[in-house]
Amino acid sequence: MTVTIQAQDFSKSQCVAGLRAALNILDKWKASCEQACRILRISRSTYTRARQCDSAWTVSLDSDQMQRISIVLNIHAALRLVFDNPENVYGFPSMENRNEFFNGRAPLDVMAQGDMISLYETFRRIDTLRGAQW
């Protein structure tokens, strides 16, 4: 049995909106330019252009990049559900974490390794907090 997965095509405006939203969240998490670029798998020039307020700027992103954006947005949503105060919503990703998966590293540092598994597993561990299973 063969399963075919078709790639979702996103418009350039959807790509820009998603990218800017993810970069705003990463900025509030205190991610460096290098960390943000590794997490989202974008170039430094794309990072710089996305942060400018040029409404005419557009970008095309591939499905991997859009999945990364989606995971960042979902981590943010999970943190907003778990924590009531902005200090934890935005501070948690850069806090040292002693849970088994993080082993003293900050979630942001794990995500910034740049691979999809680290990004997804970070989301999964944070999302688990919603059910108090951690």
Coordinates of C-alpha atoms in Angstrom, one line a residue:
M1 CA 0.0 0.0 0.0
T2 CA 1.4 3.4 -1.0
V3 CA 0.4 6.6 0.6
T4 CA 1.0 9.8 -1.3
I5 CA 1.3 13.0 0.6
Q6 CA 0.7 16.2 -1.4
A7 CA 2.5 19.3 -0.5
Q8 CA 0.3 22.2 0.5
D9 CA 0.9 25.2 -1.6
F10 CA 0.9 28.5 0.3
S11 CA 0.6 31.9 -1.2
K12 CA 3.4 34.4 -0.8
S13 CA 1.2 36.5 1.5
Q14 CA 0.5 33.4 3.7
C15 CA 4.2 32.8 3.9
V16 CA 5.0 36.3 4.9
A17 CA 2.3 36.4 7.5
G18 CA 3.4 33.1 9.1
L19 CA 7.0 34.0 9.0
R20 CA 6.5 37.4 10.6
A21 CA 4.3 35.9 13.3
A22 CA 6.9 33.2 14.1
L23 CA 9.7 35.8 14.2
N24 CA 7.7 38.0 16.6
I25 CA 7.3 35.0 18.9
L26 CA 10.9 34.0 18.6
D27 CA 11.9 37.7 19.4
K28 CA 9.7 37.6 22.5
W29 CA 11.5 34.3 23.5
K30 CA 14.8 36.2 23.2
A31 CA 16.0 34.1 20.3
S32 CA 19.1 35.4 18.5
C33 CA 19.1 35.9 14.8
E34 CA 21.2 32.7 14.4
Q35 CA 18.8 30.7 16.5
A36 CA 15.7 32.0 14.7
C37 CA 17.3 31.2 11.3
R38 CA 18.2 27.6 12.4
I39 CA 14.8 27.0 13.9
L40 CA 12.9 28.2 10.8
R41 CA 15.5 27.1 8.3
I42 CA 15.7 30.6 6.7
S43 CA 18.6 32.7 5.6
R44 CA 19.9 35.7 7.4
S45 CA 18.7 37.9 4.6
T46 CA 15.2 36.5 4.7
Y47 CA 15.2 37.0 8.5
T48 CA 16.3 40.7 8.0
R49 CA 13.8 41.4 5.3
A50 CA 10.9 39.8 7.2
R51 CA 11.6 42.0 10.2
Q52 CA 11.3 45.1 8.1
C53 CA 8.0 46.8 7.7
D54 CA 7.9 46.6 4.0
S55 CA 4.4 45.7 3.0
A56 CA 5.4 45.0 -0.6
W57 CA 8.0 42.3 0.4
T58 CA 7.0 38.7 -0.4
V59 CA 8.7 35.4 0.1
S60 CA 8.0 31.8 -1.0
L61 CA 8.7 29.2 1.7
D62 CA 8.7 25.4 1.2
S63 CA 6.6 23.0 3.2
D64 CA 9.4 22.2 5.7
Q65 CA 9.7 25.9 6.5
M66 CA 6.0 26.3 6.9
Q67 CA 5.8 23.2 9.2
R68 CA 8.5 24.8 11.3
I69 CA 6.5 28.0 11.5
S70 CA 3.4 26.0 12.5
I71 CA 5.3 24.3 15.3
V72 CA 6.6 27.6 16.7
L73 CA 3.0 28.9 16.7
N74 CA 1.8 25.8 18.4
I75 CA 4.5 25.9 21.1
H76 CA 3.4 29.5 21.7
A77 CA -0.3 28.5 21.9
A78 CA 0.6 25.6 24.3
L79 CA 2.6 28.0 26.6
R80 CA -0.3 30.5 26.6
L81 CA -2.6 27.7 27.8
V82 CA -0.2 26.4 30.5
F83 CA 0.9 29.8 31.9
D84 CA -1.1 32.8 33.0
N85 CA 1.7 35.3 33.1
P86 CA 3.7 36.7 30.2
E87 CA 7.0 36.2 32.0
N88 CA 6.5 32.4 31.8
V89 CA 4.8 32.4 28.4
Y90 CA 7.8 34.2 26.9
G91 CA 10.5 33.2 29.3
F92 CA 10.0 29.5 29.5
P93 CA 11.7 28.7 26.2
S94 CA 15.0 30.3 27.4
M95 CA 14.9 28.9 30.9
E96 CA 17.2 26.0 31.8
N97 CA 15.1 22.8 32.0
R98 CA 16.0 19.8 34.1
N99 CA 13.4 17.4 32.6
E100 CA 14.9 14.3 31.0
F101 CA 14.6 15.4 27.4
F102 CA 16.2 18.8 28.0
N103 CA 18.9 17.6 30.4
G104 CA 19.6 21.1 31.7
R105 CA 19.3 22.8 28.4
A106 CA 16.8 25.6 27.5
P107 CA 14.0 24.5 25.1
L108 CA 15.2 27.3 22.8
D109 CA 18.7 25.8 22.6
V110 CA 17.2 22.4 21.7
M111 CA 15.0 23.9 19.0
A112 CA 18.0 25.9 17.6
Q113 CA 19.8 22.6 16.9
G114 CA 18.0 23.1 13.6
D115 CA 16.6 19.6 13.0
M116 CA 12.9 19.0 12.7
I117 CA 13.0 16.2 15.4
S118 CA 14.3 18.6 18.1
L119 CA 11.8 21.2 17.2
Y120 CA 8.9 18.7 17.2
E121 CA 10.0 17.0 20.3
T122 CA 10.3 20.3 22.1
F123 CA 6.7 21.1 21.1
R124 CA 5.5 17.6 22.2
R125 CA 7.1 18.0 25.6
I126 CA 5.7 21.5 26.2
D127 CA 2.3 20.4 24.9
T128 CA 2.3 17.6 27.4
L129 CA 2.3 20.3 30.2
R130 CA -1.3 21.1 29.2
G131 CA -2.4 17.8 30.7
A132 CA -0.1 17.9 33.7
Q133 CA 1.5 14.7 32.5
W134 CA 5.0 16.0 32.8

